[in-house]
Amino acid sequence: MPARYLVTSALPYANGPIHFGHLAGAYLNADIFVRYKRLTGAEVLFVCGTDEHGAPILVNAEKEGAHPRDYTDRWHQAIKQSFERVDIAFDHFSRTSRPVHYELTQHFFRRLVERGAITTRVDDQVYCEVCKRELPDRFVVGTCPKCDFDAARGDECPRCAAAFDATELKAPRCKTCGTNASKRPSKHWYLDLPALRPELEAWLEARFPAWKPNVVGEVKKYLADLKPRPITRDLQWGVPVPLEEAKDRVFYVWFDAPIGYISSTREWAAQQGKPDDEWERWWKDPGTQLVHFIGKDNIAFHAVIFPSMLLGQREGYVLPDVPANEFLNLEGQKFSTSGGWFIAIDDFVDRFPADTLRWTLTRSAPETRDSDFTYKDFQTRVNAELLGTFGNFASRVLKFVQARHQGAVPAAQADPGEPERRALEALRAGVAAAAAELDRYSTRGAAERVLEVGYAANKLIEERQPFKLINTDPAAAATTINVAVRLLEGLAVLLFPFVPGTATRLWAQLGLEGDPTRRRWQDAAEPADPAGRAIGALDQHLFQRVEDKTVEAEVARLRAGATPPPEKAAAPPAAPAKAEAPAAAGKPPISFDAFAALDLRVAKVVSAEAVPKADKLLRLELELAGGERRTVLSGIRAWYPPEALVGRQVVYLANLEPKKIRGVVSQGMVLAANDVGDVAVLLQPERGVPDGARVS
RNA sequence: GGCGACGUAGCUCAGUCGGUUAGAGCGGCGGCUUCAUAAGCCGUAGGUCGGCGGUUCAAGUCCGCCCGUCGCUACCA
């Protein structure tokens, strides 16, 4: 076992709130691991920070009329606070917008160039003279090279469905400012992953046996098609490329972001007043085990790309373990901050103790596959596990000490009985088993081992029934209670990484000084004899019951809050109330004439069939007045089997310009409402009306 | 349609390198108990480990096909 651990959690993107899914995937497990390792006496550093570059932040900041700096300031604060509220105890939480990070990123680049791990390539790019930037495909419009349609997009033509490169467009224009754009050759820099492949693979092959199958699979997939990756782009927001010929360029956000782990470490060292080379102890000493806790979407970056960057430095950087988690769902559906399908952490912690959230998310963590958070599950974990097993055991033992032993732990007989020996053995086994789980990064498995100690502890009371035994054999009853108090102390230490606040309160109830970090993890297996010690105040239960009606209310709140409009949920909590949103629907007002321009009709579906090679598409034949037929494509296959549609009426936009999709011309569109989770719900007249009837 | 995953008791899930009668919690049912937050403990539920075929002395655990679910992606006017 290494004696030093450098632990990182994925840098959250400063573009939205963190939610349960993030916590369960990369933060809670890291925090638990860190607390555990500290208890074992290892030297541990836990760093993180916000990732603040990239186009999405720039775009969203612009949308608000804010400088990206101010925009990320707000999100950085909001995210940091959320972590604090669930006791994620980073040693340092930095930001990738700090000067130290700029310097280090540029240094990384220079080293990679020196080591021959950077290549360049020159390609034509569409460039806008007015905006003074190269245009990504989706910011270009122009004339289709195939059919001369004059409003073709940068990647394809909406009329003839041809796909092409933006540079192939005739007369390309900038979508933002509308002026003509030009083509010009443009040089970009690439991280030469194939050049680093031999060292990379040698390291990976050695680590694979210890890694989770989902991580290994993902990495192998990536290695199978390993190509140089562009690391520069033409953007105003990011770390500048330190070359005269690239002074209008910044690094791709994925390039600078992981370097944030290192810059965060350096910033921490500086703030602690440590020597200048302190950070190198953490990053370059082979005695350090680096661990990246991330979600599965980040595997390639942390297991392939960033290690390649580290190897490419040739400075002896240590390489990581990558215990990636899968995704957490919410009540059976994907989290969606834009769709409102998420639970804000601050909101939740306002109503329930952080420890109950920590425990539930740990017990349901998506370690081997996607898992689900439900309020029902939350209730069970709180009531049955935290309260029923741990809280109850503490309560029944300590209240007994208080009532029957005047608040001082009674002495044990020299030779405790068999049930006591078994219970203490269960504690010892739990300490070892939980450690083994944690050493392989399974916080979920470890929590289960701790729970088993709780089961064994309650069994001891059942077997001995000290509340009866005290009348016939007081010394034996006292022994049981004495042992039970030892079990509580052991449990307090074992529980500390998972529910630090509660474990600390239990510590006080046990009449102990400070908190469980006074002990070593290993000591939890052999608590000292507590005989004679006065227990603390029992004024408060360790956990409160979660009632059925509370669960129902929370689920209702969640569903109510999930109603789209999409944008509203993503507003940063700290954002000043913005100018009135343009109506609830989020679109600017239109004139009546604009509305009247729509030819909306009721139509009857006369036939419906799936479109080949398209999962979502249905081809509908609609009938209007006088038997007029129209063919329409609609992406509702997932929710409406074709046969269920025939004969019913729908609302139909008749004068939408036709578009060819999958070889079929669609003449207009069928209207549907968007339910939670993007489910389409067809509109239909309240009662039958003649086919072709106008809608106004 | 392409790529990737997954499909174990009513529910949520464990099942490392293939090897004795396939597990836990919750729920249900039946008991016990009253120290404890109506908490706890015991027993029970007898599930073709999605289906078919294959490899093997032996497969939930490896391979192929099929069915189903999900994610990413294309399409969703």
Short mmCIF file of N, CA and C in Angstrom, two decimals, chain A residues 425-555:
data_model
loop_
_atom_site.label_atom_id
_atom_site.label_comp_id
_atom_site.label_asym_id
_atom_site.label_seq_id
_atom_site.Cartn_x
_atom_site.Cartn_y
_atom_site.Cartn_z
N GLU A 425 -15.82 -10.15 16.98
CA GLU A 425 -15.21 -10.73 15.78
C GLU A 425 -15.84 -10.13 14.52
N ALA A 426 -17.15 -9.92 14.58
CA ALA A 426 -17.83 -9.32 13.43
C ALA A 426 -17.29 -7.91 13.18
N LEU A 427 -16.99 -7.20 14.25
CA LEU A 427 -16.41 -5.87 14.10
C LEU A 427 -15.04 -5.95 13.43
N ARG A 428 -14.21 -6.85 13.95
CA ARG A 428 -12.88 -7.02 13.35
C ARG A 428 -12.99 -7.37 11.87
N ALA A 429 -13.89 -8.31 11.57
CA ALA A 429 -14.07 -8.73 10.17
C ALA A 429 -14.55 -7.56 9.33
N GLY A 430 -15.44 -6.77 9.91
CA GLY A 430 -15.97 -5.63 9.17
C GLY A 430 -14.89 -4.60 8.85
N VAL A 431 -14.04 -4.35 9.79
CA VAL A 431 -12.95 -3.40 9.58
C VAL A 431 -12.08 -3.85 8.42
N ALA A 432 -11.75 -5.13 8.42
CA ALA A 432 -10.88 -5.65 7.35
C ALA A 432 -11.61 -5.68 6.02
N ALA A 433 -12.87 -6.13 6.06
CA ALA A 433 -13.61 -6.28 4.80
C ALA A 433 -13.89 -4.92 4.17
N ALA A 434 -14.28 -3.96 5.00
CA ALA A 434 -14.56 -2.62 4.46
C ALA A 434 -13.28 -2.02 3.89
N ALA A 435 -12.16 -2.25 4.57
CA ALA A 435 -10.89 -1.72 4.06
C ALA A 435 -10.57 -2.33 2.70
N ALA A 436 -10.82 -3.62 2.57
CA ALA A 436 -10.53 -4.27 1.29
C ALA A 436 -11.38 -3.68 0.18
N GLU A 437 -12.64 -3.42 0.48
CA GLU A 437 -13.51 -2.81 -0.53
C GLU A 437 -13.03 -1.41 -0.89
N LEU A 438 -12.67 -0.65 0.12
CA LEU A 438 -12.24 0.72 -0.14
C LEU A 438 -10.91 0.74 -0.90
N ASP A 439 -10.05 -0.22 -0.60
CA ASP A 439 -8.77 -0.25 -1.31
C ASP A 439 -8.96 -0.51 -2.79
N ARG A 440 -10.08 -1.16 -3.13
CA ARG A 440 -10.35 -1.30 -4.57
C ARG A 440 -11.41 -0.29 -5.03
N TYR A 441 -11.52 0.78 -4.27
CA TYR A 441 -12.35 1.93 -4.63
C TYR A 441 -13.84 1.65 -4.62
N SER A 442 -14.27 0.59 -3.93
CA SER A 442 -15.71 0.33 -3.87
C SER A 442 -16.28 0.86 -2.57
N THR A 443 -16.77 2.10 -2.60
CA THR A 443 -17.36 2.67 -1.40
C THR A 443 -18.70 2.00 -1.11
N ARG A 444 -19.35 1.61 -2.16
CA ARG A 444 -20.64 0.94 -2.01
C ARG A 444 -20.48 -0.39 -1.28
N GLY A 445 -19.51 -1.16 -1.71
CA GLY A 445 -19.25 -2.44 -1.06
C GLY A 445 -18.84 -2.22 0.39
N ALA A 446 -18.04 -1.21 0.63
CA ALA A 446 -17.57 -0.94 1.99
C ALA A 446 -18.73 -0.57 2.91
N ALA A 447 -19.66 0.23 2.39
CA ALA A 447 -20.81 0.63 3.20
C ALA A 447 -21.60 -0.61 3.62
N GLU A 448 -21.70 -1.55 2.71
CA GLU A 448 -22.42 -2.77 3.02
C GLU A 448 -21.73 -3.55 4.14
N ARG A 449 -20.40 -3.57 4.11
CA ARG A 449 -19.66 -4.27 5.16
C ARG A 449 -19.90 -3.60 6.53
N VAL A 450 -19.96 -2.30 6.52
CA VAL A 450 -20.19 -1.57 7.77
C VAL A 450 -21.60 -1.86 8.28
N LEU A 451 -22.53 -1.93 7.35
CA LEU A 451 -23.90 -2.23 7.72
C LEU A 451 -23.98 -3.60 8.39
N GLU A 452 -23.21 -4.52 7.88
CA GLU A 452 -23.22 -5.87 8.45
C GLU A 452 -22.72 -5.86 9.91
N VAL A 453 -21.80 -4.97 10.19
CA VAL A 453 -21.36 -4.84 11.58
C VAL A 453 -22.54 -4.36 12.44
N GLY A 454 -23.33 -3.47 11.89
CA GLY A 454 -24.50 -2.98 12.60
C GLY A 454 -25.50 -4.10 12.87
N TYR A 455 -25.69 -4.96 11.88
CA TYR A 455 -26.59 -6.10 12.08
C TYR A 455 -26.08 -6.97 13.24
N ALA A 456 -24.80 -7.26 13.21
CA ALA A 456 -24.22 -8.12 14.24
C ALA A 456 -24.36 -7.47 15.61
N ALA A 457 -24.24 -6.17 15.66
CA ALA A 457 -24.33 -5.46 16.94
C ALA A 457 -25.73 -5.60 17.52
N ASN A 458 -26.76 -5.43 16.68
CA ASN A 458 -28.13 -5.59 17.18
C ASN A 458 -28.40 -7.01 17.62
N LYS A 459 -27.80 -7.95 16.92
CA LYS A 459 -27.99 -9.36 17.30
C LYS A 459 -27.47 -9.64 18.70
N LEU A 460 -26.39 -8.98 19.05
CA LEU A 460 -25.82 -9.20 20.38
C LEU A 460 -26.85 -8.86 21.45
N ILE A 461 -27.53 -7.76 21.28
CA ILE A 461 -28.53 -7.36 22.27
C ILE A 461 -29.68 -8.37 22.31
N GLU A 462 -30.09 -8.81 21.12
CA GLU A 462 -31.17 -9.80 21.07
C GLU A 462 -30.78 -11.08 21.79
N GLU A 463 -29.57 -11.50 21.55
CA GLU A 463 -29.13 -12.77 22.13
C GLU A 463 -29.03 -12.69 23.64
N ARG A 464 -28.50 -11.58 24.12
CA ARG A 464 -28.24 -11.48 25.56
C ARG A 464 -29.39 -10.89 26.37
N GLN A 465 -30.16 -10.05 25.70
CA GLN A 465 -31.24 -9.37 26.39
C GLN A 465 -30.80 -8.80 27.74
N PRO A 466 -29.83 -7.91 27.72
CA PRO A 466 -29.28 -7.36 28.97
C PRO A 466 -30.37 -6.71 29.84
N PHE A 467 -31.42 -6.22 29.20
CA PHE A 467 -32.49 -5.59 29.97
C PHE A 467 -33.22 -6.58 30.85
N LYS A 468 -33.10 -7.88 30.52
CA LYS A 468 -33.65 -8.91 31.40
C LYS A 468 -32.55 -9.47 32.30
N LEU A 469 -31.42 -9.69 31.64
CA LEU A 469 -30.31 -10.33 32.32
C LEU A 469 -29.87 -9.54 33.55
N ILE A 470 -30.07 -8.24 33.48
CA ILE A 470 -29.61 -7.38 34.58
C ILE A 470 -30.28 -7.75 35.89
N ASN A 471 -31.46 -8.36 35.79
CA ASN A 471 -32.18 -8.75 37.02
C ASN A 471 -31.66 -10.04 37.62
N THR A 472 -31.11 -10.90 36.77
CA THR A 472 -30.67 -12.21 37.26
C THR A 472 -29.16 -12.31 37.37
N ASP A 473 -28.45 -11.65 36.44
CA ASP A 473 -26.99 -11.75 36.43
C ASP A 473 -26.41 -10.40 36.02
N PRO A 474 -26.43 -9.45 36.92
CA PRO A 474 -26.03 -8.08 36.60
C PRO A 474 -24.62 -7.99 36.00
N ALA A 475 -23.71 -8.81 36.44
CA ALA A 475 -22.34 -8.73 35.92
C ALA A 475 -22.29 -9.13 34.46
N ALA A 476 -23.09 -10.15 34.11
CA ALA A 476 -23.12 -10.58 32.71
C ALA A 476 -23.76 -9.50 31.85
N ALA A 477 -24.87 -8.93 32.33
CA ALA A 477 -25.53 -7.87 31.58
C ALA A 477 -24.57 -6.70 31.39
N ALA A 478 -23.83 -6.36 32.41
CA ALA A 478 -22.89 -5.25 32.32
C ALA A 478 -21.82 -5.55 31.27
N THR A 479 -21.43 -6.81 31.19
CA THR A 479 -20.42 -7.18 30.20
C THR A 479 -20.94 -6.93 28.78
N THR A 480 -22.19 -7.35 28.56
CA THR A 480 -22.78 -7.15 27.24
C THR A 480 -22.80 -5.67 26.88
N ILE A 481 -23.22 -4.85 27.84
CA ILE A 481 -23.30 -3.42 27.58
C ILE A 481 -21.91 -2.83 27.33
N ASN A 482 -20.97 -3.28 28.09
CA ASN A 482 -19.61 -2.80 27.91
C ASN A 482 -19.11 -3.11 26.49
N VAL A 483 -19.38 -4.31 26.06
CA VAL A 483 -18.96 -4.71 24.71
C VAL A 483 -19.74 -3.92 23.66
N ALA A 484 -21.02 -3.70 23.93
CA ALA A 484 -21.84 -2.95 22.99
C ALA A 484 -21.29 -1.53 22.80
N VAL A 485 -20.81 -0.95 23.88
CA VAL A 485 -20.23 0.39 23.77
C VAL A 485 -18.95 0.36 22.94
N ARG A 486 -18.19 -0.71 23.11
CA ARG A 486 -17.00 -0.85 22.25
C ARG A 486 -17.41 -0.94 20.78
N LEU A 487 -18.46 -1.71 20.52
CA LEU A 487 -18.93 -1.83 19.14
C LEU A 487 -19.32 -0.47 18.58
N LEU A 488 -19.95 0.33 19.43
CA LEU A 488 -20.35 1.67 18.99
C LEU A 488 -19.14 2.52 18.63
N GLU A 489 -18.11 2.38 19.42
CA GLU A 489 -16.92 3.17 19.10
C GLU A 489 -16.32 2.72 17.77
N GLY A 490 -16.26 1.42 17.60
CA GLY A 490 -15.75 0.90 16.32
C GLY A 490 -16.60 1.38 15.17
N LEU A 491 -17.92 1.33 15.36
CA LEU A 491 -18.82 1.77 14.30
C LEU A 491 -18.66 3.25 14.00
N ALA A 492 -18.43 4.03 15.02
CA ALA A 492 -18.26 5.47 14.79
C ALA A 492 -17.08 5.72 13.86
N VAL A 493 -16.00 4.97 14.06
CA VAL A 493 -14.84 5.14 13.19
C VAL A 493 -15.15 4.65 11.78
N LEU A 494 -15.79 3.47 11.70
CA LEU A 494 -16.11 2.91 10.39
C LEU A 494 -17.08 3.80 9.61
N LEU A 495 -17.98 4.43 10.34
CA LEU A 495 -18.99 5.25 9.68
C LEU A 495 -18.47 6.63 9.29
N PHE A 496 -17.40 7.03 9.93
CA PHE A 496 -16.93 8.41 9.70
C PHE A 496 -16.73 8.78 8.24
N PRO A 497 -16.10 7.94 7.44
CA PRO A 497 -15.92 8.35 6.04
C PRO A 497 -17.25 8.54 5.31
N PHE A 498 -18.25 7.79 5.69
CA PHE A 498 -19.51 7.82 4.97
C PHE A 498 -20.44 8.94 5.47
N VAL A 499 -20.58 9.01 6.77
CA VAL A 499 -21.47 10.00 7.38
C VAL A 499 -20.72 10.75 8.47
N PRO A 500 -19.81 11.61 8.08
CA PRO A 500 -18.89 12.22 9.06
C PRO A 500 -19.60 13.01 10.15
N GLY A 501 -20.66 13.72 9.79
CA GLY A 501 -21.35 14.52 10.80
C GLY A 501 -21.98 13.65 11.88
N THR A 502 -22.66 12.61 11.43
CA THR A 502 -23.33 11.72 12.38
C THR A 502 -22.31 10.95 13.21
N ALA A 503 -21.26 10.50 12.57
CA ALA A 503 -20.24 9.75 13.30
C ALA A 503 -19.64 10.62 14.40
N THR A 504 -19.49 11.88 14.12
CA THR A 504 -18.93 12.80 15.11
C THR A 504 -19.91 13.03 16.26
N ARG A 505 -21.19 13.10 15.94
CA ARG A 505 -22.17 13.25 17.03
C ARG A 505 -22.22 12.00 17.90
N LEU A 506 -22.13 10.85 17.25
CA LEU A 506 -22.09 9.60 18.01
C LEU A 506 -20.87 9.58 18.92
N TRP A 507 -19.78 10.08 18.40
CA TRP A 507 -18.54 10.14 19.17
C TRP A 507 -18.76 10.91 20.47
N ALA A 508 -19.47 12.01 20.34
CA ALA A 508 -19.74 12.83 21.53
C ALA A 508 -20.68 12.09 22.47
N GLN A 509 -21.66 11.41 21.93
CA GLN A 509 -22.59 10.67 22.78
C GLN A 509 -21.86 9.57 23.55
N LEU A 510 -20.80 9.07 22.95
CA LEU A 510 -20.03 8.02 23.61
C LEU A 510 -19.14 8.59 24.71
N GLY A 511 -19.14 9.91 24.80
CA GLY A 511 -18.33 10.53 25.83
C GLY A 511 -16.86 10.63 25.45
N LEU A 512 -16.58 10.60 24.17
CA LEU A 512 -15.20 10.66 23.70
C LEU A 512 -14.84 12.08 23.27
N GLU A 513 -13.57 12.36 23.32
CA GLU A 513 -13.07 13.68 22.96
C GLU A 513 -12.91 13.83 21.45
N GLY A 514 -13.14 15.02 20.95
CA GLY A 514 -12.87 15.30 19.54
C GLY A 514 -13.81 14.57 18.62
N ASP A 515 -13.26 13.93 17.60
CA ASP A 515 -14.09 13.19 16.67
C ASP A 515 -13.38 11.88 16.31
N PRO A 516 -14.00 11.06 15.48
CA PRO A 516 -13.42 9.73 15.20
C PRO A 516 -12.03 9.77 14.57
N THR A 517 -11.62 10.92 14.06
CA THR A 517 -10.28 10.96 13.47
C THR A 517 -9.20 10.87 14.56
N ARG A 518 -9.63 10.87 15.82
CA ARG A 518 -8.67 10.63 16.90
C ARG A 518 -8.12 9.20 16.85
N ARG A 519 -8.88 8.33 16.18
CA ARG A 519 -8.46 6.94 16.08
C ARG A 519 -7.90 6.67 14.71
N ARG A 520 -7.20 5.54 14.62
CA ARG A 520 -6.83 5.01 13.33
C ARG A 520 -7.89 4.01 12.90
N TRP A 521 -8.02 3.86 11.60
CA TRP A 521 -8.98 2.89 11.07
C TRP A 521 -8.76 1.52 11.72
N GLN A 522 -7.51 1.10 11.80
CA GLN A 522 -7.20 -0.22 12.34
C GLN A 522 -7.64 -0.33 13.81
N ASP A 523 -7.60 0.79 14.52
CA ASP A 523 -7.99 0.76 15.94
C ASP A 523 -9.46 0.45 16.11
N ALA A 524 -10.23 0.70 15.07
CA ALA A 524 -11.66 0.45 15.17
C ALA A 524 -11.93 -1.01 15.48
N ALA A 525 -11.01 -1.88 15.12
CA ALA A 525 -11.21 -3.31 15.35
C ALA A 525 -11.03 -3.68 16.82
N GLU A 526 -10.31 -2.87 17.56
CA GLU A 526 -10.02 -3.21 18.95
C GLU A 526 -10.21 -1.99 19.85
N PRO A 527 -11.43 -1.57 20.04
CA PRO A 527 -11.64 -0.39 20.88
C PRO A 527 -11.21 -0.66 22.32
N ALA A 528 -10.72 0.38 22.96
CA ALA A 528 -10.26 0.25 24.34
C ALA A 528 -11.44 0.00 25.27
N ASP A 529 -11.16 -0.55 26.42
CA ASP A 529 -12.22 -0.82 27.41
C ASP A 529 -12.79 0.51 27.90
N PRO A 530 -14.08 0.72 27.68
CA PRO A 530 -14.68 2.00 28.06
C PRO A 530 -15.18 2.03 29.51
N ALA A 531 -14.89 1.02 30.28
CA ALA A 531 -15.46 0.93 31.63
C ALA A 531 -15.22 2.21 32.42
N GLY A 532 -16.28 2.72 33.05
CA GLY A 532 -16.16 3.87 33.91
C GLY A 532 -16.32 5.20 33.20
N ARG A 533 -16.29 5.19 31.86
CA ARG A 533 -16.39 6.45 31.13
C ARG A 533 -17.81 6.97 31.16
N ALA A 534 -17.94 8.27 31.41
CA ALA A 534 -19.26 8.89 31.39
C ALA A 534 -19.65 9.15 29.95
N ILE A 535 -20.87 8.73 29.58
CA ILE A 535 -21.31 8.99 28.21
C ILE A 535 -21.78 10.44 28.09
N GLY A 536 -21.91 10.89 26.86
CA GLY A 536 -22.31 12.26 26.61
C GLY A 536 -23.82 12.42 26.66
N ALA A 537 -24.26 13.63 26.31
CA ALA A 537 -25.69 13.91 26.32
C ALA A 537 -26.39 13.17 25.19
N LEU A 538 -27.61 12.70 25.48
CA LEU A 538 -28.37 11.98 24.46
C LEU A 538 -29.60 12.80 24.07
N ASP A 539 -29.39 14.08 23.92
CA ASP A 539 -30.53 14.95 23.71
C ASP A 539 -31.15 14.81 22.33
N GLN A 540 -30.47 14.14 21.45
CA GLN A 540 -30.95 14.12 20.07
C GLN A 540 -30.67 12.77 19.44
N HIS A 541 -31.64 12.26 18.71
CA HIS A 541 -31.40 11.01 17.98
C HIS A 541 -30.40 11.24 16.86
N LEU A 542 -29.74 10.16 16.48
CA LEU A 542 -28.78 10.26 15.38
C LEU A 542 -29.48 10.56 14.05
N PHE A 543 -30.68 9.98 13.87
CA PHE A 543 -31.39 10.17 12.60
C PHE A 543 -32.89 10.36 12.84
N GLN A 544 -33.50 11.10 11.94
CA GLN A 544 -34.95 11.29 11.97
C GLN A 544 -35.60 10.40 10.91
N ARG A 545 -36.75 9.89 11.27
CA ARG A 545 -37.49 9.05 10.33
C ARG A 545 -37.99 9.88 9.14
N VAL A 546 -37.97 9.26 7.97
CA VAL A 546 -38.55 9.89 6.78
C VAL A 546 -39.94 9.27 6.58
N GLU A 547 -40.94 10.11 6.68
CA GLU A 547 -42.32 9.61 6.63
C GLU A 547 -42.80 9.40 5.20
N ASP A 548 -43.81 8.55 5.07
CA ASP A 548 -44.39 8.29 3.75
C ASP A 548 -44.84 9.58 3.08
N LYS A 549 -45.50 10.41 3.87
CA LYS A 549 -46.06 11.60 3.22
C LYS A 549 -44.96 12.57 2.78
N THR A 550 -43.84 12.51 3.46
CA THR A 550 -42.71 13.33 3.03
C THR A 550 -42.23 12.86 1.66
N VAL A 551 -42.12 11.54 1.53
CA VAL A 551 -41.68 10.97 0.26
C VAL A 551 -42.64 11.37 -0.86
N GLU A 552 -43.90 11.24 -0.58
CA GLU A 552 -44.90 11.59 -1.61
C GLU A 552 -44.78 13.05 -2.00
N ALA A 553 -44.61 13.89 -1.00
CA ALA A 553 -44.52 15.32 -1.29
C ALA A 553 -43.28 15.64 -2.13
N GLU A 554 -42.17 14.99 -1.81
CA GLU A 554 -40.94 15.27 -2.56
C GLU A 554 -41.05 14.81 -4.00
N VAL A 555 -41.64 13.65 -4.19
CA VAL A 555 -41.81 13.16 -5.55
C VAL A 555 -42.71 14.11 -6.33
#
